[in-house]
Amino acid sequence: MSETPLVGIVMGSQSDMAVMEACAAQLAEFGVPHEVVVASAHRQPEKVRAWASSAVERGLRVIIAAAGKSAHLGGVIAAHTPLPVITVPMKTSDLGGIDSLLSMVQMPTGVPVACVAIDGARNAAILATQILGTGMPEYRERIAAYKAALAEG
Ligand code: RP5
């Protein structure tokens, strides 16, 4: 997308992309400009810090962080930005994503992150668009239309 991104999607590995493509697709469906980056909290800590700490000045309003196993990416991102962070726990081969889920949802008081379901990529996009909608009526209207369509069945 050519517009300034409002939502940043970050994931810990290229291997997360297969799931997170659905997140980007949902944002695109809502017309939300977004960017996608792969940056690992433990393999590329400086890349994560630089990306997160420059997010506000680059125009981002919401961050979606996806990771698996000991999934500290969202918490590390939250440490470096005042923006809201939505985390997506990746399903894992050993523990089915419970490891990722607990790593994200049990953030200590003071540095919260929101957390959607295991592999809940689309819900992360919907929630991010809802957050944008609190101050940008066009996105609130798109969510309202989406919910109306859901209700139609
Ligand atoms: C995390 O470890 C990633 O978010 C990914 O979900 C998991 C496995 O990564 P790879 O070994 O596939 O790169 O860092």
Tab-separated table of C-alpha atoms and ligand atoms in Angstrom:
chain	number	residue	atom	x	y	z
A	1	MET	CA	0.000	0.000	0.000
A	2	SER	CA	1.292	3.460	-0.867
A	3	GLU	CA	-0.388	5.380	1.982
A	4	THR	CA	1.400	5.843	5.297
A	5	PRO	CA	0.860	2.642	7.283
A	6	LEU	CA	-1.400	2.927	10.337
A	7	VAL	CA	-0.940	-0.654	11.533
A	8	GLY	CA	2.372	-2.441	11.824
A	9	ILE	CA	2.419	-6.229	11.688
A	10	VAL	CA	5.574	-7.755	13.118
A	11	MET	CA	6.308	-11.458	13.416
A	12	GLY	CA	9.153	-13.415	14.920
A	13	SER	CA	9.914	-15.596	11.926
A	14	GLN	CA	9.186	-15.956	8.244
A	15	SER	CA	7.557	-19.236	9.306
A	16	ASP	CA	4.753	-17.185	10.928
A	17	MET	CA	3.827	-15.610	7.586
A	18	ALA	CA	1.547	-18.431	6.442
A	19	VAL	CA	-0.794	-17.653	9.344
A	20	MET	CA	-0.297	-13.893	9.389
A	21	GLU	CA	-1.104	-13.425	5.706
A	22	ALA	CA	-4.736	-13.611	6.811
A	23	CYS	CA	-4.142	-10.634	9.105
A	24	ALA	CA	-2.745	-8.505	6.299
A	25	ALA	CA	-5.549	-9.630	3.991
A	26	GLN	CA	-8.200	-8.605	6.522
A	27	LEU	CA	-6.596	-5.192	7.001
A	28	ALA	CA	-6.505	-4.774	3.222
A	29	GLU	CA	-10.197	-5.693	3.050
A	30	PHE	CA	-10.941	-2.884	5.527
A	31	GLY	CA	-8.719	-0.520	3.528
A	32	VAL	CA	-6.268	-0.090	6.408
A	33	PRO	CA	-2.753	0.828	5.247
A	34	HIS	CA	-0.259	-1.442	6.965
A	35	GLU	CA	3.306	-2.649	6.914
A	36	VAL	CA	4.681	-6.127	7.538
A	37	VAL	CA	8.089	-6.916	9.015
A	38	VAL	CA	9.855	-10.024	10.276
A	39	ALA	CA	11.933	-9.294	13.381
A	40	SER	CA	12.782	-11.709	16.157
A	41	ALA	CA	13.059	-10.505	19.752
A	42	HIS	CA	15.838	-12.973	20.510
A	43	ARG	CA	17.611	-13.235	17.142
A	44	GLN	CA	17.345	-9.573	16.078
A	45	PRO	CA	16.806	-7.554	19.283
A	46	GLU	CA	18.272	-4.341	17.854
A	47	LYS	CA	16.022	-4.527	14.767
A	48	VAL	CA	12.986	-4.985	17.042
A	49	ARG	CA	14.001	-2.058	19.265
A	50	ALA	CA	14.613	0.277	16.314
A	51	TRP	CA	11.338	-0.674	14.597
A	52	ALA	CA	9.227	-0.343	17.755
A	53	SER	CA	10.805	2.845	19.059
A	54	SER	CA	10.340	4.618	15.692
A	55	ALA	CA	6.745	3.407	15.197
A	56	VAL	CA	5.045	6.614	16.396
A	57	GLU	CA	7.163	8.951	14.292
A	58	ARG	CA	6.539	6.725	11.248
A	59	GLY	CA	2.783	7.181	11.724
A	60	LEU	CA	1.746	3.799	13.096
A	61	ARG	CA	-1.216	3.802	15.517
A	62	VAL	CA	-1.538	0.117	16.392
A	63	ILE	CA	0.939	-2.759	16.400
A	64	ILE	CA	0.149	-6.444	15.860
A	65	ALA	CA	2.883	-8.798	17.063
A	66	ALA	CA	2.832	-12.511	16.234
A	67	ALA	CA	5.235	-15.064	17.624
A	68	GLY	CA	5.480	-18.652	18.735
A	69	LYS	CA	6.934	-20.716	21.593
A	70	SER	CA	8.482	-18.451	24.299
A	71	ALA	CA	6.761	-15.587	22.556
A	72	HIS	CA	8.142	-12.461	24.167
A	73	LEU	CA	8.003	-10.338	21.001
A	74	GLY	CA	4.821	-8.434	21.907
A	75	GLY	CA	6.058	-7.579	25.380
A	76	VAL	CA	9.408	-6.384	24.063
A	77	ILE	CA	7.645	-4.236	21.471
A	78	ALA	CA	5.374	-2.805	24.179
A	79	ALA	CA	8.448	-1.879	26.191
A	80	HIS	CA	9.604	0.378	23.362
A	81	THR	CA	6.389	2.157	22.309
A	82	PRO	CA	3.327	3.878	23.803
A	83	LEU	CA	1.162	2.390	21.017
A	84	PRO	CA	-1.333	-0.392	21.783
A	85	VAL	CA	0.052	-3.845	20.999
A	86	ILE	CA	-2.153	-6.764	19.954
A	87	THR	CA	-0.432	-10.121	20.149
A	88	VAL	CA	-1.158	-13.259	18.147
A	89	PRO	CA	0.075	-16.518	19.690
A	90	MET	CA	1.273	-18.901	17.001
A	91	LYS	CA	0.236	-22.551	17.115
A	92	THR	CA	3.347	-24.620	17.816
A	93	SER	CA	4.310	-28.197	17.067
A	94	ASP	CA	5.315	-29.168	20.630
A	95	LEU	CA	2.672	-27.538	22.843
A	96	GLY	CA	-0.054	-26.540	20.404
A	97	GLY	CA	0.409	-22.816	20.979
A	98	ILE	CA	-0.321	-22.900	24.712
A	99	ASP	CA	3.327	-21.900	25.199
A	100	SER	CA	2.879	-18.869	22.932
A	101	LEU	CA	-0.467	-17.963	24.505
A	102	LEU	CA	0.807	-17.979	28.080
A	103	SER	CA	3.939	-16.055	27.123
A	104	MET	CA	1.752	-13.263	25.751
A	105	VAL	CA	-1.267	-13.168	28.004
A	106	GLN	CA	0.626	-13.186	31.308
A	107	MET	CA	2.371	-9.837	30.901
A	108	PRO	CA	3.145	-8.321	34.297
A	109	THR	CA	1.241	-5.219	35.431
A	110	GLY	CA	2.477	-2.022	33.835
A	111	VAL	CA	3.222	-3.304	30.329
A	112	PRO	CA	-0.031	-4.710	28.932
A	113	VAL	CA	-0.635	-6.290	25.566
A	114	ALA	CA	-3.941	-7.472	24.148
A	115	CYS	CA	-3.996	-11.101	23.086
A	116	VAL	CA	-6.265	-12.825	20.561
A	117	ALA	CA	-6.768	-16.569	20.080
A	118	ILE	CA	-4.051	-18.990	19.005
A	119	ASP	CA	-3.530	-18.284	15.272
A	120	GLY	CA	-6.172	-15.547	15.593
A	121	ALA	CA	-4.707	-13.489	12.766
A	122	ARG	CA	-7.972	-12.137	11.392
A	123	ASN	CA	-9.281	-11.162	14.811
A	124	ALA	CA	-6.099	-9.170	15.414
A	125	ALA	CA	-6.796	-7.221	12.227
A	126	ILE	CA	-10.427	-6.630	13.200
A	127	LEU	CA	-9.449	-5.447	16.688
A	128	ALA	CA	-6.758	-3.153	15.266
A	129	THR	CA	-9.330	-1.632	12.904
A	130	GLN	CA	-11.738	-1.163	15.832
A	131	ILE	CA	-9.014	0.692	17.748
A	132	LEU	CA	-8.428	2.938	14.724
A	133	GLY	CA	-12.194	3.438	14.584
A	134	THR	CA	-12.276	5.092	18.003
A	135	GLY	CA	-10.793	8.184	16.379
A	136	MET	CA	-11.312	7.621	12.650
A	137	PRO	CA	-15.009	7.307	11.716
A	138	GLU	CA	-14.325	5.685	8.324
A	139	TYR	CA	-12.875	2.624	10.045
A	140	ARG	CA	-15.670	2.530	12.624
A	141	GLU	CA	-18.130	2.480	9.727
A	142	ARG	CA	-16.289	-0.374	8.015
A	143	ILE	CA	-16.443	-2.424	11.216
A	144	ALA	CA	-20.159	-1.662	11.561
A	145	ALA	CA	-20.736	-2.830	7.977
A	146	TYR	CA	-18.664	-5.960	8.610
A	147	LYS	CA	-20.717	-6.803	11.712
A	148	ALA	CA	-23.947	-6.166	9.851
A	149	ALA	CA	-22.818	-8.620	7.178
A	150	LEU	CA	-21.982	-11.194	9.881
A	151	ALA	CA	-25.453	-10.800	11.313
A	152	GLU	CA	-26.956	-11.454	7.879
A	153	GLY	CA	-25.275	-14.871	7.993
B	1	RP5	C1	9.480	-17.663	17.112
B	1	RP5	O1	9.780	-19.018	17.102
B	1	RP5	C2	8.745	-17.354	15.852
B	1	RP5	O2	7.743	-16.395	16.086
B	1	RP5	C3	8.171	-18.668	15.390
B	1	RP5	O3	6.780	-18.767	15.671
B	1	RP5	C4	8.930	-19.706	16.211
B	1	RP5	C5	9.723	-20.629	15.358
B	1	RP5	O4	10.577	-19.881	14.528
B	1	RP5	P1	11.411	-20.586	13.376
B	1	RP5	O5	12.308	-21.581	14.066
B	1	RP5	O6	10.426	-21.246	12.457
B	1	RP5	O7	12.170	-19.477	12.697
B	1	RP5	O8	10.640	-16.893	17.172
